[in-house]
Coordinates of C-alpha atoms (C1' of nucleotides) in Angstrom, one line a residue:
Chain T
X1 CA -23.7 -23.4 1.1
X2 CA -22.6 -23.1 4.7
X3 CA -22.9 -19.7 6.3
X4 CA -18.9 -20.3 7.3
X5 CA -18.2 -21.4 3.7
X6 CA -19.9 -18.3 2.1
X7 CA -17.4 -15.9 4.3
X8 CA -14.4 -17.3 3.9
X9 CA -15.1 -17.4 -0.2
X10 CA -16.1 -13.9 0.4
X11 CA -13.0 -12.6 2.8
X12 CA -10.4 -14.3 -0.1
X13 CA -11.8 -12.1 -2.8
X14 CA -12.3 -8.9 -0.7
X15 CA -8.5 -9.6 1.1
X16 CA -7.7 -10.4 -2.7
X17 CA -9.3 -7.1 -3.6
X18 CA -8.5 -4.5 -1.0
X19 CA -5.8 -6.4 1.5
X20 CA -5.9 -7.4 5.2
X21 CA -5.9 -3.5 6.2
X22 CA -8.5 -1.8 3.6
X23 CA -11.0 -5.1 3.7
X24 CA -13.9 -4.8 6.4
X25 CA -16.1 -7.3 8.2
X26 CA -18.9 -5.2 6.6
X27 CA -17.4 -5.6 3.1
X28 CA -16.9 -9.0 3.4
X29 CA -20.7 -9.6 5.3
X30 CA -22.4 -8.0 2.3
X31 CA -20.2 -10.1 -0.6
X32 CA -21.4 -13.2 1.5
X33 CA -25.1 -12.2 2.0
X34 CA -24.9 -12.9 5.8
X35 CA -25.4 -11.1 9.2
X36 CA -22.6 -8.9 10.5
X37 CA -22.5 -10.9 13.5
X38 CA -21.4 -14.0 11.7
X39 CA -17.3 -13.3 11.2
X40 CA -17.0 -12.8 15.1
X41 CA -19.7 -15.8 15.3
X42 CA -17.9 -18.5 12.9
X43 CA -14.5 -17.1 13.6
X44 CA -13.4 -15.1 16.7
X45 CA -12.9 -11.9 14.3
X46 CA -11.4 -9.9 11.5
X47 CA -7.8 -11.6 12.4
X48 CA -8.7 -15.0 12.9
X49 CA -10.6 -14.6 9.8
X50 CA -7.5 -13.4 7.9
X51 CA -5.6 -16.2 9.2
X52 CA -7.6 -19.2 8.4
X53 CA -7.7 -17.4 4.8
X54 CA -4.2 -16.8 4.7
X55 CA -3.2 -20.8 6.0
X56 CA -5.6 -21.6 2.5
X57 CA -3.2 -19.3 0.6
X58 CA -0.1 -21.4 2.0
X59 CA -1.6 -25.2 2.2
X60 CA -2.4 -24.4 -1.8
X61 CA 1.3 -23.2 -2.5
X62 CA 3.0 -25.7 -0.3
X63 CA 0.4 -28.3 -2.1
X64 CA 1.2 -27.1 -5.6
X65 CA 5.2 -26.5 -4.8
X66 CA 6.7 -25.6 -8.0
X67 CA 7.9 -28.4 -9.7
X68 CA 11.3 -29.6 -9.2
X69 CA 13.8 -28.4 -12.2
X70 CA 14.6 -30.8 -14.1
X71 CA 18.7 -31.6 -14.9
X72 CA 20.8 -28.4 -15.6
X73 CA 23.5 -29.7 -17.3
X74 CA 23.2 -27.3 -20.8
X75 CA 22.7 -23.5 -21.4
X76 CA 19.3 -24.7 -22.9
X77 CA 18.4 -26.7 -19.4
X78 CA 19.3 -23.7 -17.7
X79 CA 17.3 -21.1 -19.4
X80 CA 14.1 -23.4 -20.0
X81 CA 14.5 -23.8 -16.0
X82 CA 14.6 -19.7 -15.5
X83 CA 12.1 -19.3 -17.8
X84 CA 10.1 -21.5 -16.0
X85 CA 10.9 -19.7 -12.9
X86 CA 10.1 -16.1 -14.6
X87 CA 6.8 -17.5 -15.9
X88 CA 5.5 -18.8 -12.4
X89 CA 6.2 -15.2 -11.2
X90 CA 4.7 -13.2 -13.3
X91 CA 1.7 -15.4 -15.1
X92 CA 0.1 -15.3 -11.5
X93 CA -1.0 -11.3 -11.5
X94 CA -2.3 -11.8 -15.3
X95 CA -5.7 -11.5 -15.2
X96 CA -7.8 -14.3 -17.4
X97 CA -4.6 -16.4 -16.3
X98 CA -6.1 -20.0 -16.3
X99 CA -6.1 -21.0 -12.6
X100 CA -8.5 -18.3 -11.1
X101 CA -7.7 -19.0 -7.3
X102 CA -4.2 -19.1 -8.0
X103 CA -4.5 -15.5 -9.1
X104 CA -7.0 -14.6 -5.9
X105 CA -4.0 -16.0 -3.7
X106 CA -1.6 -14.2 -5.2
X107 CA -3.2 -10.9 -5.0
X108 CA -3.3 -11.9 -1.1
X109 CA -0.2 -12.3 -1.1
X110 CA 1.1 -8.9 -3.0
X111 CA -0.7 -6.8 -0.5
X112 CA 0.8 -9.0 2.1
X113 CA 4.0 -7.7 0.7
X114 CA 3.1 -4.1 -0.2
X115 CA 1.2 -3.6 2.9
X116 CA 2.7 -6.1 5.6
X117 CA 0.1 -7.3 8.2
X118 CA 1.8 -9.1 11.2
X119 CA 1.4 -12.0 9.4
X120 CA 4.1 -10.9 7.0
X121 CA 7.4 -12.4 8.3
X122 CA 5.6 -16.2 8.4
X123 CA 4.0 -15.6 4.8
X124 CA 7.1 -15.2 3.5
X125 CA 9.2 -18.1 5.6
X126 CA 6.2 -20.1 3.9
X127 CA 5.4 -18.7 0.6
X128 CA 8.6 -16.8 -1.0
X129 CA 11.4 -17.8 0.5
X130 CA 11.1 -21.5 -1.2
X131 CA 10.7 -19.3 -4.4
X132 CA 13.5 -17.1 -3.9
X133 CA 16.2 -20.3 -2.6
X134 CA 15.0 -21.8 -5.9
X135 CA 16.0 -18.8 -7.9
X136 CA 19.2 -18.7 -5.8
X137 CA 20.2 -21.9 -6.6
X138 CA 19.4 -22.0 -10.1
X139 CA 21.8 -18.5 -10.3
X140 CA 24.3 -20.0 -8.8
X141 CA 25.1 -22.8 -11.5
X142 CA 25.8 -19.9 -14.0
X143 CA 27.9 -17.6 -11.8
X144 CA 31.9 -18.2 -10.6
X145 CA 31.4 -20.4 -7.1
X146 CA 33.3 -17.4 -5.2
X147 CA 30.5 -15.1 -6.4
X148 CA 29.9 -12.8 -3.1
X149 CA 26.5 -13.3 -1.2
X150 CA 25.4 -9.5 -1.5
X151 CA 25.9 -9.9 -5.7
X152 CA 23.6 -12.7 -5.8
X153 CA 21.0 -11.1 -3.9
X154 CA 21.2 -8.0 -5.8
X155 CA 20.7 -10.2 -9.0
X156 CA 17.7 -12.0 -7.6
X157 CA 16.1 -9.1 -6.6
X158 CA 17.0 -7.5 -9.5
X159 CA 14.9 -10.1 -11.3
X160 CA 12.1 -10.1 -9.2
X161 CA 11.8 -6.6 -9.4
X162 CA 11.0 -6.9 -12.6
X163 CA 8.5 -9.7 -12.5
X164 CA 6.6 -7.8 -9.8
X165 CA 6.8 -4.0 -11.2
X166 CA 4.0 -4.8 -13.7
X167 CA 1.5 -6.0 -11.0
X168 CA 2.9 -4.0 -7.6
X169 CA 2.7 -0.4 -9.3
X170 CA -0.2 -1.4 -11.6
X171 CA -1.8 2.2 -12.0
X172 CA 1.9 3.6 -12.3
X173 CA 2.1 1.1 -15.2
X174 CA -1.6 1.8 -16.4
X175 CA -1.0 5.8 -16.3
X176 CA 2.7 5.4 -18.2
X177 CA 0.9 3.6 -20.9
X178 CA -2.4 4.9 -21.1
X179 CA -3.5 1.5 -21.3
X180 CA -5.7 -1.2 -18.6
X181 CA -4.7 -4.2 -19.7
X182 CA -0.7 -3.5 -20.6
X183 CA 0.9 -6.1 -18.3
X184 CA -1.7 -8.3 -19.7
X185 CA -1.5 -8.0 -22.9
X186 CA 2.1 -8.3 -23.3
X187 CA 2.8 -10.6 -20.8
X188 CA 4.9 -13.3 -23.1
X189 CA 7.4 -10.4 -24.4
X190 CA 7.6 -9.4 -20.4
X191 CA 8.7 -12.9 -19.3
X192 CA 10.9 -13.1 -22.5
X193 CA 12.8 -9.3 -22.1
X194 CA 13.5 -10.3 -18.2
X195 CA 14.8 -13.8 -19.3
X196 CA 17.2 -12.1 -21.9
X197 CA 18.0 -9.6 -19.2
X198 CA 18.8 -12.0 -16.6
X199 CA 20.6 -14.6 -19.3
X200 CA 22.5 -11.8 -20.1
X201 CA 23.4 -10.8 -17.1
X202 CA 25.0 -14.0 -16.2
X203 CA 26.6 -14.8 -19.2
X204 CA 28.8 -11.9 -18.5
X205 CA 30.3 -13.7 -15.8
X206 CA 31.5 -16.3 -18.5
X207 CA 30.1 -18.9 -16.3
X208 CA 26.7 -20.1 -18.1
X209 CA 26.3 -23.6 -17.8
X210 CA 28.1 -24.9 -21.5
Chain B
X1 CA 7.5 29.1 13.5
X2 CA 3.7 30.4 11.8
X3 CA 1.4 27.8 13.0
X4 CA 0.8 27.4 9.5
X5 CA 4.5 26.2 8.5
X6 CA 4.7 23.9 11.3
X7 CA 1.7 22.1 10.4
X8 CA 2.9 21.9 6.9
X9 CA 6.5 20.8 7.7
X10 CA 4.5 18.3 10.3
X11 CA 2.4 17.3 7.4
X12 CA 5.1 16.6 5.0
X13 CA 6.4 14.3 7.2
X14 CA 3.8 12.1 8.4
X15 CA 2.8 11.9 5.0
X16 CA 6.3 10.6 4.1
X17 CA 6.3 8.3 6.4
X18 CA 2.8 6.3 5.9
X19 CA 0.9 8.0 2.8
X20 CA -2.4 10.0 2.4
X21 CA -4.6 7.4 3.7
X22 CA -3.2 6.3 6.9
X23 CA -1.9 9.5 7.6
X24 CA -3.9 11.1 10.3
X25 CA -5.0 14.3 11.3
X26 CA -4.4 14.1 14.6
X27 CA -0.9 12.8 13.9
X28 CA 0.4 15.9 11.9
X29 CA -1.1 18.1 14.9
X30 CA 1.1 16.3 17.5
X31 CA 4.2 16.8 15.5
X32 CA 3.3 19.9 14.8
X33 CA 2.7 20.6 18.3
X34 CA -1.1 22.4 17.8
X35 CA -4.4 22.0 18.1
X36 CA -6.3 19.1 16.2
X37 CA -8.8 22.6 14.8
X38 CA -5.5 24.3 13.3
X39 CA -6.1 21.9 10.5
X40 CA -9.4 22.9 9.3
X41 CA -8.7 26.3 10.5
X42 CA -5.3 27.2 8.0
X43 CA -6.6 24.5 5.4
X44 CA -9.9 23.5 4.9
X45 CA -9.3 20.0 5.6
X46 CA -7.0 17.2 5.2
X47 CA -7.0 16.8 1.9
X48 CA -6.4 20.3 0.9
X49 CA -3.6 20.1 3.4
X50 CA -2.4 17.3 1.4
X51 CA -2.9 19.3 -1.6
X52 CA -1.0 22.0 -1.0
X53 CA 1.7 19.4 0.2
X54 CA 1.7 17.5 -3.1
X55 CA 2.3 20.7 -4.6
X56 CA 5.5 21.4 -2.7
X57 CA 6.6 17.8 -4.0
X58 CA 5.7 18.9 -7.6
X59 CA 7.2 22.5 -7.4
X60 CA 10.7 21.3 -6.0
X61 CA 10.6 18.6 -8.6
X62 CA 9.9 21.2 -11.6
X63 CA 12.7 23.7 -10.2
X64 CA 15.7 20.9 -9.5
X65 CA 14.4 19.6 -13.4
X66 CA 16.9 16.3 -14.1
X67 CA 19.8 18.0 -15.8
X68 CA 20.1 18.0 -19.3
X69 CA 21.5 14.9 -20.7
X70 CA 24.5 15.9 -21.8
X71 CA 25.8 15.1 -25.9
X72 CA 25.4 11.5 -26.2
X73 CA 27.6 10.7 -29.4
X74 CA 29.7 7.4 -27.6
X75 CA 29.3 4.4 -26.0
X76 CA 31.0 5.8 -23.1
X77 CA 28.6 9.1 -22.9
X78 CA 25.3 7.2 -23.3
X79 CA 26.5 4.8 -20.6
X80 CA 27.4 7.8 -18.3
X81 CA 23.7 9.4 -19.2
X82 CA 22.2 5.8 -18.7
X83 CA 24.0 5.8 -15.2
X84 CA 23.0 9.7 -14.0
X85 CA 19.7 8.1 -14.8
X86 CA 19.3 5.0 -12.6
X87 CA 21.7 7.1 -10.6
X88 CA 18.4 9.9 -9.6
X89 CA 16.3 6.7 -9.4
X90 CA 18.1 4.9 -7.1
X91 CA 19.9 7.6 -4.6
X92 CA 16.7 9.5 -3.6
X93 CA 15.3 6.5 -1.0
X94 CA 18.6 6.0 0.1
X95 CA 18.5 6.5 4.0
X96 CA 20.9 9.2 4.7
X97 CA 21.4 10.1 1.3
X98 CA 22.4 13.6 0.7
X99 CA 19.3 15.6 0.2
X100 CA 16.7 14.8 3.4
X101 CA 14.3 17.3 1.6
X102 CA 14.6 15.2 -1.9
X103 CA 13.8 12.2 0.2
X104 CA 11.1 13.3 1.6
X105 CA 9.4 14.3 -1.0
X106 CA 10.1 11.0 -3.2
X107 CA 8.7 8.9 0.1
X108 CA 5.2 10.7 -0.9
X109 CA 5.5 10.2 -4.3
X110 CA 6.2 6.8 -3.7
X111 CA 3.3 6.3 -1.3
X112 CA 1.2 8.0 -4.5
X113 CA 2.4 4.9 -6.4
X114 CA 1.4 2.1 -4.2
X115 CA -1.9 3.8 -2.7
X116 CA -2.7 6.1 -5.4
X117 CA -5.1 9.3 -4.2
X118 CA -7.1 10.7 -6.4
X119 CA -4.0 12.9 -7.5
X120 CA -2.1 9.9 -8.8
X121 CA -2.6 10.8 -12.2
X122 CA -1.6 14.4 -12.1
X123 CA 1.7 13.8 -10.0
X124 CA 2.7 11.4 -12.4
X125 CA 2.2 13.8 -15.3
X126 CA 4.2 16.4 -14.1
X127 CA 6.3 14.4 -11.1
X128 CA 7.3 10.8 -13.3
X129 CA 6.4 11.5 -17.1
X130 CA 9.3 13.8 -17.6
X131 CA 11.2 11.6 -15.6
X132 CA 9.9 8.0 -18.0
X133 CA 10.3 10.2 -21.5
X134 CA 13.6 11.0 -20.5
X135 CA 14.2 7.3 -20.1
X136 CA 12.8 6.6 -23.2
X137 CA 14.4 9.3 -25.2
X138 CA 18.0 7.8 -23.8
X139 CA 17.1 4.1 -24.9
X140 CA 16.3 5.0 -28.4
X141 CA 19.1 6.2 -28.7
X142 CA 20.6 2.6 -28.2
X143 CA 17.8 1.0 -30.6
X144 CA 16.6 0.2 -33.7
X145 CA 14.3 3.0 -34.8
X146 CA 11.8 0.9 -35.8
X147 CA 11.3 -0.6 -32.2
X148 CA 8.3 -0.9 -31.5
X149 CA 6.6 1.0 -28.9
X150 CA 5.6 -1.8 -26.3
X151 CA 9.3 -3.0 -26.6
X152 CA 10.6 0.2 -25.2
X153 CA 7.5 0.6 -22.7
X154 CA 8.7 -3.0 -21.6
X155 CA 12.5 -2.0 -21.0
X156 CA 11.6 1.0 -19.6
X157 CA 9.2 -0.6 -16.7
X158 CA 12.0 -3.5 -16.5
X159 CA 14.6 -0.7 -15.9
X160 CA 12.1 0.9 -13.3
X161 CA 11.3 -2.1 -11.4
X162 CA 14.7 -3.1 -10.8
X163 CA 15.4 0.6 -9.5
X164 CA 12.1 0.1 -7.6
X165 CA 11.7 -3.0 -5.9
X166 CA 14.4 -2.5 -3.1
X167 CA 12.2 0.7 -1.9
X168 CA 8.6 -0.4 -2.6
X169 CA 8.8 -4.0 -1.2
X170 CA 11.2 -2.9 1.4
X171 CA 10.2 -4.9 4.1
X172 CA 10.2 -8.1 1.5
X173 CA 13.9 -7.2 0.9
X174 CA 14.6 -7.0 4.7
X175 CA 12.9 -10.0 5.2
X176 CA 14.8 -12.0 2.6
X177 CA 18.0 -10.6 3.4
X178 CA 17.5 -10.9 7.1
X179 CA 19.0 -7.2 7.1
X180 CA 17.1 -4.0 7.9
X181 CA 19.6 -1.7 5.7
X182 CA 20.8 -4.0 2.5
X183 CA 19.6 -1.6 -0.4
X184 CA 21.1 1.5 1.8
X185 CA 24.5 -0.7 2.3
X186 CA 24.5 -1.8 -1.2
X187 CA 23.2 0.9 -3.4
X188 CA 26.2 1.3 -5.3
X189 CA 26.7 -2.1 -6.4
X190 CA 22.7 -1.8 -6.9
X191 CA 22.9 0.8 -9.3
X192 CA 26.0 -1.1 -11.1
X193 CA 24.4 -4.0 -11.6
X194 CA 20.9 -2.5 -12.8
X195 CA 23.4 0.1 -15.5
X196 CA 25.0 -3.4 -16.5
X197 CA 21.6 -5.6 -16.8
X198 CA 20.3 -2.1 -19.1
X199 CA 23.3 -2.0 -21.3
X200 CA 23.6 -5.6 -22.3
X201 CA 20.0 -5.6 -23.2
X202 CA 20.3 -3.1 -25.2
X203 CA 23.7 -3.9 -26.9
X204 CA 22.1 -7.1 -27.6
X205 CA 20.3 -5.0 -30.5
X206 CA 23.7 -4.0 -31.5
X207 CA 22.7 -0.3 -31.9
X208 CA 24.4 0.6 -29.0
X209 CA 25.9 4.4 -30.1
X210 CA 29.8 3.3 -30.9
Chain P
dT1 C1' -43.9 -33.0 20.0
dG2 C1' -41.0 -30.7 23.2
dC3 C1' -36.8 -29.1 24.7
dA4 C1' -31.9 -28.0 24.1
dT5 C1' -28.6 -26.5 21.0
dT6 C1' -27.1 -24.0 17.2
dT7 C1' -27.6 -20.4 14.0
dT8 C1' -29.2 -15.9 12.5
dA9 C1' -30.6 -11.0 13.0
dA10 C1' -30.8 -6.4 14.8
dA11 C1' -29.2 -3.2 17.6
dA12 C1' -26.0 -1.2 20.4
dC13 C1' -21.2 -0.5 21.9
dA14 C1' -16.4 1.2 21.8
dG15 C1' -12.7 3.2 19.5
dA16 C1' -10.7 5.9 15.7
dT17 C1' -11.0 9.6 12.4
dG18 C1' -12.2 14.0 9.9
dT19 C1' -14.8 17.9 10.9
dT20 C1' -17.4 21.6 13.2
dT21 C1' -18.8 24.5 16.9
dT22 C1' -18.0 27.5 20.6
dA23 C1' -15.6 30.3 23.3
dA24 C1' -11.3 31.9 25.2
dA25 C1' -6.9 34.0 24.2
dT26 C1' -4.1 36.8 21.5
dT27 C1' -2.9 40.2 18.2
dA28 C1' -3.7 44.4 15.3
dC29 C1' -4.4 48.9 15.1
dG30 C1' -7.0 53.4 15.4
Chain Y
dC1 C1' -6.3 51.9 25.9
dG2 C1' -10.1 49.6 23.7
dT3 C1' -12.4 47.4 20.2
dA4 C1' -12.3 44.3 16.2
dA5 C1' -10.1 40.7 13.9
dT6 C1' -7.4 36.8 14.2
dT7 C1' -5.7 32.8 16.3
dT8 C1' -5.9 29.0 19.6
dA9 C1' -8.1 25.5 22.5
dA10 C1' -11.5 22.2 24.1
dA11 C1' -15.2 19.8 23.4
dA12 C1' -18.7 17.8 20.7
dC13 C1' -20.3 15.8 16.4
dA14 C1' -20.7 12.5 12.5
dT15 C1' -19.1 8.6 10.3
dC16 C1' -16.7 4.4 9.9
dT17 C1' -14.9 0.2 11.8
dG18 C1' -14.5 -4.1 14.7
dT19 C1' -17.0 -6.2 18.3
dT20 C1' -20.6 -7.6 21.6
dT21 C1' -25.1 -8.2 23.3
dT22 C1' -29.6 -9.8 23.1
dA23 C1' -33.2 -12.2 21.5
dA24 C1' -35.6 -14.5 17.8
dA25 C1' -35.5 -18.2 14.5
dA26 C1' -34.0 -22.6 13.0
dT27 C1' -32.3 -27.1 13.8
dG28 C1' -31.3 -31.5 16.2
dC29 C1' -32.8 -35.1 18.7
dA30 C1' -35.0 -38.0 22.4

DNA sequence: TGCATTTTAAAACAGATGTTTTAAATTACG
DNA sequence: CGTAATTTAAAACATCTGTTTTAAAATGCA
């Protein structure tokens, strides 16, 4: 394999691993069996590095946009759609998930997040805020039209902050339940207590799609 | 001021503001307004300094213990216990909130969570256990007593990440909400709609106390 | 083959960080 | 006051990190 190949495949799992801050050329040298010399050789350094690996993270998501929902017409359209959404969130961080880069780029992108590099502001423009608009409008169609824009927020983020508790405070998570692999394990009742959660939540409101 | 308290008070808050790791020596010495040697000279080194800091965090934590739920017989009282609760959750990384001290130390403890030191697993013992089994003791309250235990682990974490996310992925919420103060603003109607998400989630069960 | 270009390798460099050394300044106290 | 202990200050040290330099090795090609 190319010498340029072999470090970025190596700087995705170590960024994956340890984030743009914690990684080091040195780190990501040894993964790829090359010369020190070669990051600021092939690319002009550690930041250029990061960035061509980060623009893979994005092409891949903007390539594999989440599929369109289908027609929310019934309360069953609308929860298979959230579901959907839920499930895209979380099944990313579960390790032995089936798509294996999917997982690496994700992990670049939740240090991106708990650790925000300058890149920051453009990975999300790029990579969450489709995600969240999507939630947004899917919310919307269950909640009165007049609902304010600080309540809908709250809502999303309330959701989100339950898909991403799991897999941002992993050792918090690991040390509560004595257990590695918890958010792992029970990743389907995860997805299905948020859904219930966030059905619920919305169905207050009177307003679920009939 | 001992040169000894100002380098602790200094310490405190540069470890507040960005964690054991990227805090730096050098840093707490220039708020603290001495010598970089004072360091290794009153402590034996940054991390005992950080020791004897964590320690501070634990020993306020111990003395203001969470109150004592009161009797919990009605719907009304368990809902005013499950509020107190998100209530303490919530309030203490609210900028400006009323205790600077309290926020101070749960900006460390929250730095603990998303860059855990070596000491992670004792502050959560003695700083969040109490904090999670008071939690849990509340919820089963509102449950079937044959729930089993990854169901209750599940809402708990749910609960937690909702009370969370807004503080941990702070700039992600700034970002998305194009506002650098939206869970200080709105922490009221935060806390409201994270009590109401709890409560229907567990009434769902219908064991909610009557 | 022979020469120019590209690639690799080793070492050194520059900056940051935690720590240690050394000595000066200050304080304690008999 | 005068000496001993304590405290402060400056500089140096060791290690880690990203980067650059320099030259050797490999490759491309006429």
């Amino acid at each position: 394999m190319e010498t340029k190949d072999k470090i970025l495949e190596a700087a995705m799992q170590e960024f994956a691993d340890f984030g743009y801050r914690r990684s080091t050329v040195r780190g990501i040298c040894r993964r790829a069996g090359v010369n020190i010399a070669a990051v600021n050789y092939y690319f002009s350094g550690k930041e250029e590095l990061y960035r061509q690996v980060f623009e893979w993270v994005i092409h891949a998501r903007e390539r594999i946009e989440p599929p369109a929902p289908g027609p929310v017409t019934t309360a069953a359209e609308f929860e298979r759609e959230l579901r959907n959404w839920i499930y895209r969130m979380v099944i990313r961080f579960v390790r032995r998930s089936r798509n294996r880069l999917d997982r690496t780029r994700s992990r670049i992108g939740l240090h991106e997040m708990m650790d925000p590099s300058e890149l920051f502001p453009e990975m999300f423009e790029r990579y969450s805020r489709p995600e969240m608009e999507a939630a947004e409008q899917l919310l919307q169609l269950a909640l009165p039209p007049d609902t304010p824009r600080d309540t809908i927020r709250i809502k999303i983020c309330n959701l989100l902050g339950q898909c991403f508790f799991y897999f941002v405070l992993r050792e918090f998570v690991e040390q509560y339940t004595g257990e590695a692999g918890f958010p792992d394990r029970c990743h389907a009742e995860i997805i299905d207590e948020i859904l219930q959660n966030t059905l619920r939540g919305l169905s207050f409101h009177g307003n679920r799609p009939a």
